[in-house]
Coordinates of C-alpha atoms in Angstrom, one line a residue:
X1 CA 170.6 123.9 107.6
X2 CA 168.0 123.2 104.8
X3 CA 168.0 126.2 103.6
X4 CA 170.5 129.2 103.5
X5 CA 168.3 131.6 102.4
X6 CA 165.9 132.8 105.5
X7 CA 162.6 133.6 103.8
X8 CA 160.7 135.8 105.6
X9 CA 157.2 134.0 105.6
X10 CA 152.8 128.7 111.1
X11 CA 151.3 127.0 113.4
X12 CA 152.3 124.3 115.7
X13 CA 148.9 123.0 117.8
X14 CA 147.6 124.1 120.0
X15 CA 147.6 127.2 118.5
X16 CA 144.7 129.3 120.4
X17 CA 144.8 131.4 123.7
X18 CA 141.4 131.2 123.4
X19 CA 139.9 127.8 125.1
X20 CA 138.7 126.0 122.1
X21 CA 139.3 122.8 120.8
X22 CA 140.6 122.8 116.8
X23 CA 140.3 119.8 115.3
X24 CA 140.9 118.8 111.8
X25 CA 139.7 116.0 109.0
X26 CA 141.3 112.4 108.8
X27 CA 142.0 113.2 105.1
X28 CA 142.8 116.7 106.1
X29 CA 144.2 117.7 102.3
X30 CA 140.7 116.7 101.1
X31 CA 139.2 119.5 102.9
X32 CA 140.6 122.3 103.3
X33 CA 139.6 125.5 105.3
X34 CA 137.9 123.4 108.5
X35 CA 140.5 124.0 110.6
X36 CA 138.1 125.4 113.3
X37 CA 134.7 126.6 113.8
X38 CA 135.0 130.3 112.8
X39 CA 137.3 129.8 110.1
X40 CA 134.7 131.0 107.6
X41 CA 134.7 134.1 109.7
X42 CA 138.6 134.0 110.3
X43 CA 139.4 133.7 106.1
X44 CA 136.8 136.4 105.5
X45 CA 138.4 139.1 107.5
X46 CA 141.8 137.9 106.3
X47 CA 140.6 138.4 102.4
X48 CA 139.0 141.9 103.3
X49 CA 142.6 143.0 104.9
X50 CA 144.4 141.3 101.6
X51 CA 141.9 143.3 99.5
X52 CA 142.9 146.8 101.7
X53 CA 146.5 145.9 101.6
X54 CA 145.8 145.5 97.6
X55 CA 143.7 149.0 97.1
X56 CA 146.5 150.7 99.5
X57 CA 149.3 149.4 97.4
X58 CA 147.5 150.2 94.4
X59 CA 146.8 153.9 95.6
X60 CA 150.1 154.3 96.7
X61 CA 151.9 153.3 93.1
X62 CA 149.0 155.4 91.7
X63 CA 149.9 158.8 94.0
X64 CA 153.6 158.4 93.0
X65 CA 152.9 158.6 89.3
X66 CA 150.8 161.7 90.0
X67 CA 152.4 163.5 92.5
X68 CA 148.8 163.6 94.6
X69 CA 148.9 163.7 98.2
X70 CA 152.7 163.8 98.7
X71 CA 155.1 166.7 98.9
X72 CA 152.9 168.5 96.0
X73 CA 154.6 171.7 96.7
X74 CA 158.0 170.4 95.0
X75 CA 157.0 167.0 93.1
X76 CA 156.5 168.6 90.3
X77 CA 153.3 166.4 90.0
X78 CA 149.7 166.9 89.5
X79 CA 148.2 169.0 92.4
X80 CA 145.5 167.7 94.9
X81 CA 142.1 168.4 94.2
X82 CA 142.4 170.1 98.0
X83 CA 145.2 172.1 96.9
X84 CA 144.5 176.1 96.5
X85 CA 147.3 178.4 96.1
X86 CA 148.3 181.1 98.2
X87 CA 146.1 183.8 98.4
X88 CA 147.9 187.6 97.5
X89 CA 146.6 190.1 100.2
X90 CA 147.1 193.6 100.4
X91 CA 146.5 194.5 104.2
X92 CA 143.8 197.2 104.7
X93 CA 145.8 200.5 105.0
X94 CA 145.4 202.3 108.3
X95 CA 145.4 201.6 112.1
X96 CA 144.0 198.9 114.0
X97 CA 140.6 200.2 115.3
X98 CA 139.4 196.8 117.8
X99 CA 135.5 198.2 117.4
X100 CA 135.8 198.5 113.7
X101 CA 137.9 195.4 113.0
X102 CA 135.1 193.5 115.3
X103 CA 132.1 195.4 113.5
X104 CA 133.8 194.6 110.0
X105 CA 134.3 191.0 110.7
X106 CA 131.0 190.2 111.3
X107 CA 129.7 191.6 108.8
X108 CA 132.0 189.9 106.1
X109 CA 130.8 187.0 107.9
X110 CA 127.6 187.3 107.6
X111 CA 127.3 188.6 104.0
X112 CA 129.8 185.4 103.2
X113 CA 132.3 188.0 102.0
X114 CA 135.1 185.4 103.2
X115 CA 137.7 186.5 101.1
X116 CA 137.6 190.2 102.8
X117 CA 137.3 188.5 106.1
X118 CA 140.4 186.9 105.4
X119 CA 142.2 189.9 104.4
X120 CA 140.7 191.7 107.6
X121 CA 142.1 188.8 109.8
X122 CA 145.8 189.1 107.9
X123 CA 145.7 192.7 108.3
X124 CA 144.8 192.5 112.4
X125 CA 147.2 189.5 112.8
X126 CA 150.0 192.1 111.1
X127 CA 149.5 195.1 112.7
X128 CA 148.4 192.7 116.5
X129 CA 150.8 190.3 116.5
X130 CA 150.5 189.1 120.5
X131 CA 146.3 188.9 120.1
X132 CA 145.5 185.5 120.0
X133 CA 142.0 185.9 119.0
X134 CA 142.9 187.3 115.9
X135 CA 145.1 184.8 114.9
X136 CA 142.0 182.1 115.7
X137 CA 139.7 184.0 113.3
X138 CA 142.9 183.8 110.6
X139 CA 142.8 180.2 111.1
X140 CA 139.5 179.6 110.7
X141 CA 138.7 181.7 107.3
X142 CA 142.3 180.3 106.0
X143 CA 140.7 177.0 106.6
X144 CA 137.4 178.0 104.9
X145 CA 139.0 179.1 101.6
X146 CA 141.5 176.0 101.8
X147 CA 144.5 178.3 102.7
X148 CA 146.3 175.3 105.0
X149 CA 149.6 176.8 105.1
X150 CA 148.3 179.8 106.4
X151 CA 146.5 177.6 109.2
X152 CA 150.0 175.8 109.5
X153 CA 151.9 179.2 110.4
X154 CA 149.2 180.6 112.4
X155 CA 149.0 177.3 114.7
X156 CA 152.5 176.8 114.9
X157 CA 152.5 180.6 116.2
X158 CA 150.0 179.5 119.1
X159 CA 151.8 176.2 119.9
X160 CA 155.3 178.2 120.2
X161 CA 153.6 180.4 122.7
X162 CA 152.1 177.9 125.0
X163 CA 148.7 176.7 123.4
X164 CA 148.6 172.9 123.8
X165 CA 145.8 172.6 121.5
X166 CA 147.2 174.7 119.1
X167 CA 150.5 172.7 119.2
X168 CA 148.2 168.5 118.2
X169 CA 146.7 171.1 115.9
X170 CA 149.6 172.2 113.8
X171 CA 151.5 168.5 114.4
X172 CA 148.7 166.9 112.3
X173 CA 148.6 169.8 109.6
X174 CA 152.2 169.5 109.1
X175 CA 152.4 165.9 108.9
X176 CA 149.5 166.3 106.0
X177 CA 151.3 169.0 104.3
X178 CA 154.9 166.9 104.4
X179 CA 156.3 169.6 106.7
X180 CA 158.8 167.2 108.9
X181 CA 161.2 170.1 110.0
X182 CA 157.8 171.8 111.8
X183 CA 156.9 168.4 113.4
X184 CA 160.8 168.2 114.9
X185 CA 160.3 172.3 116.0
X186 CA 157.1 171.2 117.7
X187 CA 157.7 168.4 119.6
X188 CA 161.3 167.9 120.3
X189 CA 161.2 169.6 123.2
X190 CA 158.1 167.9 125.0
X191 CA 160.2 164.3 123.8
X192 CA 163.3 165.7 125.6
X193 CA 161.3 166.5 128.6
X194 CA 159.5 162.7 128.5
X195 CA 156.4 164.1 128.2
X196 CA 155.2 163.1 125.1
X197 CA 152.4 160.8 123.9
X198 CA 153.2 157.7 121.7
X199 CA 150.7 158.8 119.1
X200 CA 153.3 162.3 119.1
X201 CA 155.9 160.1 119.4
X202 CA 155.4 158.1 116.3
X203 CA 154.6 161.5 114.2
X204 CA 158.2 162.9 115.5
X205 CA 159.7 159.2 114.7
X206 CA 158.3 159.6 111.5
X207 CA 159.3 163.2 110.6
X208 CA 163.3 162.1 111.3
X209 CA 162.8 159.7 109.2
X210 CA 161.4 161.9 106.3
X211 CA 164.1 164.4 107.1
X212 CA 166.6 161.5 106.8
X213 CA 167.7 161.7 110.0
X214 CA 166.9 158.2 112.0
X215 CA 169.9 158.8 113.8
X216 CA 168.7 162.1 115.4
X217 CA 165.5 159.7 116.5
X218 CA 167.3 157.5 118.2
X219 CA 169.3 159.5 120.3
X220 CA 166.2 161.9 120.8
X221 CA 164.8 158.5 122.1
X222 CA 167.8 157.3 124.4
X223 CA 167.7 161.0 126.2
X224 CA 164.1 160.0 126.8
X225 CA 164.9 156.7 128.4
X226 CA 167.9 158.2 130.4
X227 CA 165.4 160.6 132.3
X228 CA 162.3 158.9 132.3
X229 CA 163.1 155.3 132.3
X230 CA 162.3 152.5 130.4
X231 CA 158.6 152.4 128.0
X232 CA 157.5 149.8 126.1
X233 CA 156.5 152.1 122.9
X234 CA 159.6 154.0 122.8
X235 CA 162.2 150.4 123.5
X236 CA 160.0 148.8 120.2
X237 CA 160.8 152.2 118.4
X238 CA 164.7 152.2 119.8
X239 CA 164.5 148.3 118.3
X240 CA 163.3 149.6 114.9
X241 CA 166.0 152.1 113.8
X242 CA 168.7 150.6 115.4
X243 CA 167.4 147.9 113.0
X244 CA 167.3 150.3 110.2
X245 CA 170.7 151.6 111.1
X246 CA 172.3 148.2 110.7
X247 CA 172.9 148.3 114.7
X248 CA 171.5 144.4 115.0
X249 CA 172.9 143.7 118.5
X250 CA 171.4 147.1 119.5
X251 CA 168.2 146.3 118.1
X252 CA 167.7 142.8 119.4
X253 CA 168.7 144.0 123.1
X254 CA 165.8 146.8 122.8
X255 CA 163.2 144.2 122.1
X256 CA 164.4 141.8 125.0
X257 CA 165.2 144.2 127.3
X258 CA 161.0 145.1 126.7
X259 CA 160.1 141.6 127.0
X260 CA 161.7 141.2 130.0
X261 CA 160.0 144.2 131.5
X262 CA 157.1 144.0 130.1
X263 CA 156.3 140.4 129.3
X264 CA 156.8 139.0 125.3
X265 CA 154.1 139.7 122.8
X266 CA 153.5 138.3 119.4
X267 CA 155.1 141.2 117.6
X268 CA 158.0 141.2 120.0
X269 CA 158.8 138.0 119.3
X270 CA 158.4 138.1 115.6
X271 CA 161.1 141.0 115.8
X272 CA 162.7 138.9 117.9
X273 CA 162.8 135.4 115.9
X274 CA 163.8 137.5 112.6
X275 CA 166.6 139.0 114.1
X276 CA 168.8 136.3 115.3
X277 CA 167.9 134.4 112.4
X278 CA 169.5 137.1 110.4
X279 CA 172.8 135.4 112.8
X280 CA 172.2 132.2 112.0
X281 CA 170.6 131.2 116.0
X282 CA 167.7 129.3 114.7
X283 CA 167.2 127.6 117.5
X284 CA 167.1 130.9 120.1
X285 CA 164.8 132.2 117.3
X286 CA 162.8 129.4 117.5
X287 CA 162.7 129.7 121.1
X288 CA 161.9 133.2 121.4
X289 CA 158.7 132.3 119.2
X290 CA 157.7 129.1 121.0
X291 CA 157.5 131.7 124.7
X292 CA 154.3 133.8 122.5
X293 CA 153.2 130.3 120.8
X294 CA 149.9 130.6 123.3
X295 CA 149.1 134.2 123.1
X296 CA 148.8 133.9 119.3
X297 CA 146.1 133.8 117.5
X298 CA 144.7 132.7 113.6
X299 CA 145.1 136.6 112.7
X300 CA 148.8 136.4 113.2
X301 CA 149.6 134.2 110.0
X302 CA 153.3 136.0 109.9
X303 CA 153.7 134.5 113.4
X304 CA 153.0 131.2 112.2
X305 CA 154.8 131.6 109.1
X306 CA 158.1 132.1 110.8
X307 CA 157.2 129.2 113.6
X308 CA 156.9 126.8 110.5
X309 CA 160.2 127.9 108.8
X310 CA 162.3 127.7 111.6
X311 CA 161.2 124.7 112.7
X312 CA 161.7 122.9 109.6
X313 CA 165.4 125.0 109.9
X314 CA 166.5 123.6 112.7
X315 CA 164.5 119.6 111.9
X316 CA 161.9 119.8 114.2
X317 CA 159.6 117.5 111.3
X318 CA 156.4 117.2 114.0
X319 CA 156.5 120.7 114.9
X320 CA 157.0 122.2 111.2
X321 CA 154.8 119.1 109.7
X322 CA 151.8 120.6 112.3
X323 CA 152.6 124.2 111.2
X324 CA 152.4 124.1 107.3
X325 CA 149.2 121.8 107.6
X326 CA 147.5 124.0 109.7
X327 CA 148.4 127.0 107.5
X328 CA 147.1 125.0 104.6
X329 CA 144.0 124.6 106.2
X330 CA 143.8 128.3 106.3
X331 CA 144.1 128.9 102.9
X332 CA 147.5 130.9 104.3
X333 CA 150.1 129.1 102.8
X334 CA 152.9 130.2 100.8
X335 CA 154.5 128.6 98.0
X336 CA 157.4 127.7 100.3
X337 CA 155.1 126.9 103.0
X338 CA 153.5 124.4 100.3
X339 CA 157.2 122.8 99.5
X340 CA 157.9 122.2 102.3
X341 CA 154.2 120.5 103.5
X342 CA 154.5 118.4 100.3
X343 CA 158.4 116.6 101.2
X344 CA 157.5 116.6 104.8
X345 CA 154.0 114.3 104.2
X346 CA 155.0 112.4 101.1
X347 CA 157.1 110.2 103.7
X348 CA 154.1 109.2 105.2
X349 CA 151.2 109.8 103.4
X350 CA 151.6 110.3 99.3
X351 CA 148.0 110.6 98.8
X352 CA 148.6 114.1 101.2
X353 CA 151.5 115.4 99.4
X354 CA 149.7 114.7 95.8
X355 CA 147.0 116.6 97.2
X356 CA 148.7 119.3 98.5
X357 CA 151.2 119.6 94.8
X358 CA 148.1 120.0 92.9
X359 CA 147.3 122.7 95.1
X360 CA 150.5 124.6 94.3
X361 CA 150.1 123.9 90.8
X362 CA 146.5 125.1 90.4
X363 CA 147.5 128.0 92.5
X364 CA 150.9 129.0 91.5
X365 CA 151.2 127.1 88.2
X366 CA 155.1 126.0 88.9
X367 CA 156.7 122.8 87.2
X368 CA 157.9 122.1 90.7
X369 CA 154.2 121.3 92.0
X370 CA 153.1 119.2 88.8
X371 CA 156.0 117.0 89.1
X372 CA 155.5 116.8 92.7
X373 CA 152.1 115.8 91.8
X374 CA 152.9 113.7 89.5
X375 CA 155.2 111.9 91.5
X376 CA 153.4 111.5 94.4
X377 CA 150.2 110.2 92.5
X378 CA 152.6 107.2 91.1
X379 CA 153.7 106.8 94.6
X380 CA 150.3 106.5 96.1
X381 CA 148.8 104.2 92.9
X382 CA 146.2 107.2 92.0
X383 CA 146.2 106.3 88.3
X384 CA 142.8 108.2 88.0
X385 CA 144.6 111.3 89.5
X386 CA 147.7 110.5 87.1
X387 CA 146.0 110.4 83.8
X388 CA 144.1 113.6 85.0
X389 CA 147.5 115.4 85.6
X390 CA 149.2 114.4 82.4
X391 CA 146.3 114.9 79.9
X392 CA 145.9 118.7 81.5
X393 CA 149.2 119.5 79.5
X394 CA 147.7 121.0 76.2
X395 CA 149.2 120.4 73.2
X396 CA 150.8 123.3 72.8
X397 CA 152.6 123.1 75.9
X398 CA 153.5 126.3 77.0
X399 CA 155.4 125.3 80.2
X400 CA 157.6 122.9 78.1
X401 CA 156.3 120.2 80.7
X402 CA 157.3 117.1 77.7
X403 CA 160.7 118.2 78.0
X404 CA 161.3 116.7 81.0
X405 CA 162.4 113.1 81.1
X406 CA 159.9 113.2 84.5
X407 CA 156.7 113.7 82.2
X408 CA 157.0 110.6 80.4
X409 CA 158.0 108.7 83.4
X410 CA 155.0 109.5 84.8
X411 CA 153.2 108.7 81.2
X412 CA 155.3 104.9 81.3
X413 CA 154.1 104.4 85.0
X414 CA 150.6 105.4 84.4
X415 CA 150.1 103.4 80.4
X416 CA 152.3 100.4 82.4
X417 CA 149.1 100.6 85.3
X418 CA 146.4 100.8 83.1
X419 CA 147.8 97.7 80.3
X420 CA 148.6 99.7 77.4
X421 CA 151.9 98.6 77.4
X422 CA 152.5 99.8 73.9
X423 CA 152.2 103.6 75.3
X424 CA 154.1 102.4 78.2
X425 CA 157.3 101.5 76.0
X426 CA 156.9 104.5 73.8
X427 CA 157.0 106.7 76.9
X428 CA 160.2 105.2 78.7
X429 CA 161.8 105.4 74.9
X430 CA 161.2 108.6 75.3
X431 CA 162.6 109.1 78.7
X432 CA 165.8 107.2 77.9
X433 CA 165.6 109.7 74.4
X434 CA 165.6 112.7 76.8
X435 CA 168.3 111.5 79.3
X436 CA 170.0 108.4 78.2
X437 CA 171.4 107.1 81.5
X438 CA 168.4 107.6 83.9
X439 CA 168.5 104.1 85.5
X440 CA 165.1 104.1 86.1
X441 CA 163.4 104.2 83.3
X442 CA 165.7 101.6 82.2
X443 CA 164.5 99.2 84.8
X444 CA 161.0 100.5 84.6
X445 CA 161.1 99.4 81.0
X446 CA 163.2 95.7 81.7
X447 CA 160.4 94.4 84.8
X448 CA 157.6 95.4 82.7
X449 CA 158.7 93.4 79.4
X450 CA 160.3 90.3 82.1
X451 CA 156.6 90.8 83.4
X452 CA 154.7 90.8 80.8
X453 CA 156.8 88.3 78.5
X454 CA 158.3 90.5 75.7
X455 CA 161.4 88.1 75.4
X456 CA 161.7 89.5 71.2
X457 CA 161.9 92.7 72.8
X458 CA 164.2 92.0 75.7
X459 CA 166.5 90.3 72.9
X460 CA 167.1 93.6 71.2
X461 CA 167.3 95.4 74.4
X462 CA 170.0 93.2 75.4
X463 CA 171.5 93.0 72.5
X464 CA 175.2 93.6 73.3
X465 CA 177.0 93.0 76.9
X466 CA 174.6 92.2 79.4
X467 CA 177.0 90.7 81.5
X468 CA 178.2 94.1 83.2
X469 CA 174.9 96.3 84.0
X470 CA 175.5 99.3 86.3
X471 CA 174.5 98.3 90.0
X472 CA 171.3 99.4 89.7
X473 CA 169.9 97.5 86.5
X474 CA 172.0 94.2 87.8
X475 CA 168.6 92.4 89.1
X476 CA 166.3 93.8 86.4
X477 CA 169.1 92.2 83.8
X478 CA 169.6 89.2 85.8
X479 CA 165.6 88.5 85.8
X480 CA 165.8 89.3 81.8
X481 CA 168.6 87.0 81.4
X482 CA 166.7 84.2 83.0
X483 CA 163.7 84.9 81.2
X484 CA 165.3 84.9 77.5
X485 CA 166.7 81.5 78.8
X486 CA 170.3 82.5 79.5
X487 CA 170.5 80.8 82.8
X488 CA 174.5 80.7 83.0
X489 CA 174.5 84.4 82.4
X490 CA 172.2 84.9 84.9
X491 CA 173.8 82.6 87.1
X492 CA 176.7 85.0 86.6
X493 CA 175.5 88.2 87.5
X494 CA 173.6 86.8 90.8
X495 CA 177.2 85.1 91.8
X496 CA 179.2 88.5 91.4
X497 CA 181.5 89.4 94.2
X498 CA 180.0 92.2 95.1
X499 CA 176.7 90.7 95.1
X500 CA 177.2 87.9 97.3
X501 CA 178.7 90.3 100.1
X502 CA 175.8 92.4 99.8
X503 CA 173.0 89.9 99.8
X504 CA 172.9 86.6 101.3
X505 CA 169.1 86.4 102.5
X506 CA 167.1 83.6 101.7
X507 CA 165.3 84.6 98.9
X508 CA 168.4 85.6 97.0
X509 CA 170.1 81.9 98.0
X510 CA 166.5 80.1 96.3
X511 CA 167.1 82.8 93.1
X512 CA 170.4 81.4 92.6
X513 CA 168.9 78.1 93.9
X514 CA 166.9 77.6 90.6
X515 CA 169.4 79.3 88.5
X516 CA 172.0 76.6 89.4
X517 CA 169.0 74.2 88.5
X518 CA 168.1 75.5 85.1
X519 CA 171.8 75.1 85.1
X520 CA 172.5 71.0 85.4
X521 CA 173.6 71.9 89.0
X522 CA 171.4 69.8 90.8
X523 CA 173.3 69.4 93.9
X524 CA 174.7 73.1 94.3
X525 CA 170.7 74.4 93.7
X526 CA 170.1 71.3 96.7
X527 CA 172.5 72.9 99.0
X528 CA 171.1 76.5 98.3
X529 CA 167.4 75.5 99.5
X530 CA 169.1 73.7 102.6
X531 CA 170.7 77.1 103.2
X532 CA 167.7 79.0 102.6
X533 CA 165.7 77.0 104.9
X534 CA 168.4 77.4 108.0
X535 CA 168.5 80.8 107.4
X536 CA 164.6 81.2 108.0
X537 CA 164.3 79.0 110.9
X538 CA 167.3 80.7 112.9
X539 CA 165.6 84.0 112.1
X540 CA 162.0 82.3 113.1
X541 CA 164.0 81.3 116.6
X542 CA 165.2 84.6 116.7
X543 CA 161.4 86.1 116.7
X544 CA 161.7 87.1 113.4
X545 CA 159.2 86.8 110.6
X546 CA 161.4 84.3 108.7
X547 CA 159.2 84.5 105.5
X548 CA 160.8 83.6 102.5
X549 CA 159.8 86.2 99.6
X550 CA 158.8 84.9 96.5

């Protein structure tokens, strides 16, 4: 694999369920964000649901520093501006008279006297426990004068004793009060029975897991399945914390077991995918993926994330190489996603993966993407776009981009393209200066003095033994050799064992050809071009091209 690490982050065309045709530019990098028609509309919805996701997060970090809207009763924090602390009632002394009580009551009412209303409902509800009516008003004034745990008790009363209502009533109220053990007394039993919603079933989910209890959920969940078979809600929940329980193999057989009943959906899949990727099956994962590829949509960029990673896990180029492009279209690309577009186009098209480095580097402002860039704008002869890249370092250079020995390749590459060949030697100098074995900057630096005729400063280059050159500076020395006038040593290099075994083409036979020339070897250079010339017509006989290279 590529990549050991699975990163949890595309698209492989066609891509819509919808009937529509997406089509994209020739120089796709130069435009991004026309993937298709409504993309405008597409990347506007996705930047208001970034922006929620944002404010959310932001609110959320914000609560836990101030205690408001979670457990406020024993955080310790700063109190809601809802809150209102219990009220201290002293029940009216007495019996309960029902024509005074009523009388009373609507007069409190009336003269918005809420406070003794409330202490006239208390009093009734005391001295009347079964009278429902009663414990209604109680809920209503409590609710009035912001009394919710009053509401709480009095609705959980109702909902023991049969009031359906009551029971949605007090479930809500106890979720917003962070009351998980009255949310497990309140709806276990309908969950046992199977004869609970999945909106109740995700509050009772939830209250496990505030009580810390997933395990308690799950089998909650499996008693449900056992007696009223299989649902597609409560399989995805039996998926999730047998996930969250480590229980992988548990997990992964809820989700197929509710594709196969059910049919897959994008989320299922997902779940899917990730999970026997966590066991290394990239290609099941993959698979499992590829069966929702057509009911996906643009909104379901996490879908096409994963589609793109695992298929650049398991070498599908095409299928990854259509993925991260169209996810760079969207303006929905990661920094990985943006790696991996960049090696999997600069094969093919370096103008691309220049393109889509600067991109990384404007947004991200990593090293890695400038050098890419800077690389691939070599590669693709964009001098303009080189000199651009190298003069946005500032002088100060933060990043530390001069201390790498790719900087002033880059700078030797781009002075070398534009003549100043001055700069050009100064730069590889300083390459070599930085690393003094990188091999090519040393042969950068040899073809453009044997190009440009700078024997005086090929001399002093080669100054010492230049008769044993690693392997990869043996042509660039050769060519210097020849230049300076040293045919013999020349001669010498191009004749080495290993060289003869590993190139006997014709253009290497006419090098050696002229060097046995330049020699007094008349004859030997004679038999050479006769050599040369066989070669090239057996390979023109052949069907071969049998030009001989200059």
């Amino acid at each position: 694999m590529r990549s050991g690490i699975f990163v949890l982050c595309c698209l492989c065309l066609p891509i819509l369920a919808q009937a529509r045709t997406v089509t994209a530019p020739a120089d796709w990098w130069k435009v991004p964000g026309s993937l298709a028609s409504d993309d405008a509309q597409w990347r506007a919805k996705y930047l208001r649901q970034k922006e929620v996701a944002n404010a959310f997060a932001a609110d959320l970090e914000q609560s836990q520093k101030t205690g408001k809207g979670m457990r406020y009763l024993d955080q310790g924090g700063e109190s809601p501006s809802w809150y209102a602390p219990p009220l201290v009632v002293q029940p009216y002394p007495g019996p309960y008279a029902s024509r005074l009580y009523d009388l009373a009551w609507s007069a409190f009412l009336q003269s918005h006297r809420l406070h003794e209303a409330y202490r006239l409902a208390y009093t009734a509800v005391q001295l009347r426990p079964e009278d429902r009516q009663w414990r209604q008003r109680l809920i209503q004034v409590a609710l009035w004068l912001g009394q919710r745990e009053q509401a709480l008790t009095q609705w959980t009363w109702l909902a023991q004793h049969g009031d359906a209502a009551a029971t949605q009533q007090a479930v809500t109220l106890a979720v917003s009060l962070s009351r998980p053990d009255l949310v497990v007394q309140l709806l276990s039993p309908a969950a046992r029975a199977g004869t609970l919603s999945d909106a109740d079933w995700k509050s009772l989910i939830f209250a496990y897991g505030e009580l810390g209890e997933p395990d308690r959920a799950l089998r909650i969940i499996d008693t449900a399945l056992r007696r009223g078979g299989p649902r597609r809600y409560l399989l995805e929940q039996k998926a999730y914390l047998s996930y969250q329980l480590g229980e992988l193999h548990q997990s992964l057989s809820a989700l197929q077991r509710s594709a196969q009943i059910y049919g897959t959906t994008v989320h299922i899949a997902v779940e899917e995918a990730r999970l026997l990727s966590m066991r290394g099956d990239y290609r099941l994962a993959f698979q499992a993926l590829k069966r929702a590829r057509t009911a996906a949509t643009l909104d379901d960029v996490p879908f096409w994330q994963l589609y793109a990673l695992l298929a650049w896990e398991i070498h599908d180029d095409s299928a990854a190489f259509a993925a991260e492009k169209t996810l760079y279209l969207l303006g929905a690309a990661s920094k990985y996603d943006l790696q991996r577009l960049v090696l999997l186009s600069g094969k093919e098209s370096p103008e691309a993966a220049m393109h889509v480095a600067e991109e990384g580097w404007r947004r991200y402002h990593l090293p890695l993407f400038y050098f890419e860039a800077l690389y691939y704008a070599g590669a693709a002869q964009q001098w303009q776009t080189l000199g651009g890249l190298l003069n946005q370092v500032p002088a100060n250079d933060p990043d530390g981009i001069r201390n790498y020995p790719a900087y002033w390749m880059a700078m030797g590459q781009w002075a070398s393209a534009e003549g100043n060949f001055d700069a050009a030697g100064r730069a590889y100098a300083e390459v070599l200066h930085l690393n003094p074995e990188d091999e090519l900057a040393q042969v950068n630096l040899l073809w453009m003095l044997i190009d440009h005729d700078r024997v005086a400063t090929l001399r002093a280059l080669l100054v010492g033994d230049a008769l044993h050159p690693a392997p990869g500076l043996r042509d660039a020395v050769a060519n210097a050799l020849e230049r300076m006038g040293r045919s013999r040593s020349a001669l010498y290099l191009n004749l080495a064992p290993d060289r003869r075994a590993r190139d006997g083409s014709p253009r290497a036979l006419l090098q050696q050809a002229g060097l046995w020339a330049e020699s007094g070897s008349s004859g030997i250079a004679w038999s050479q071009r006769q050599q040369a010339a066989r070669l090239s017509l057996e390979a023109l006989e052949r069907g071969g091209t049998g030009v001989v290279q200059p």
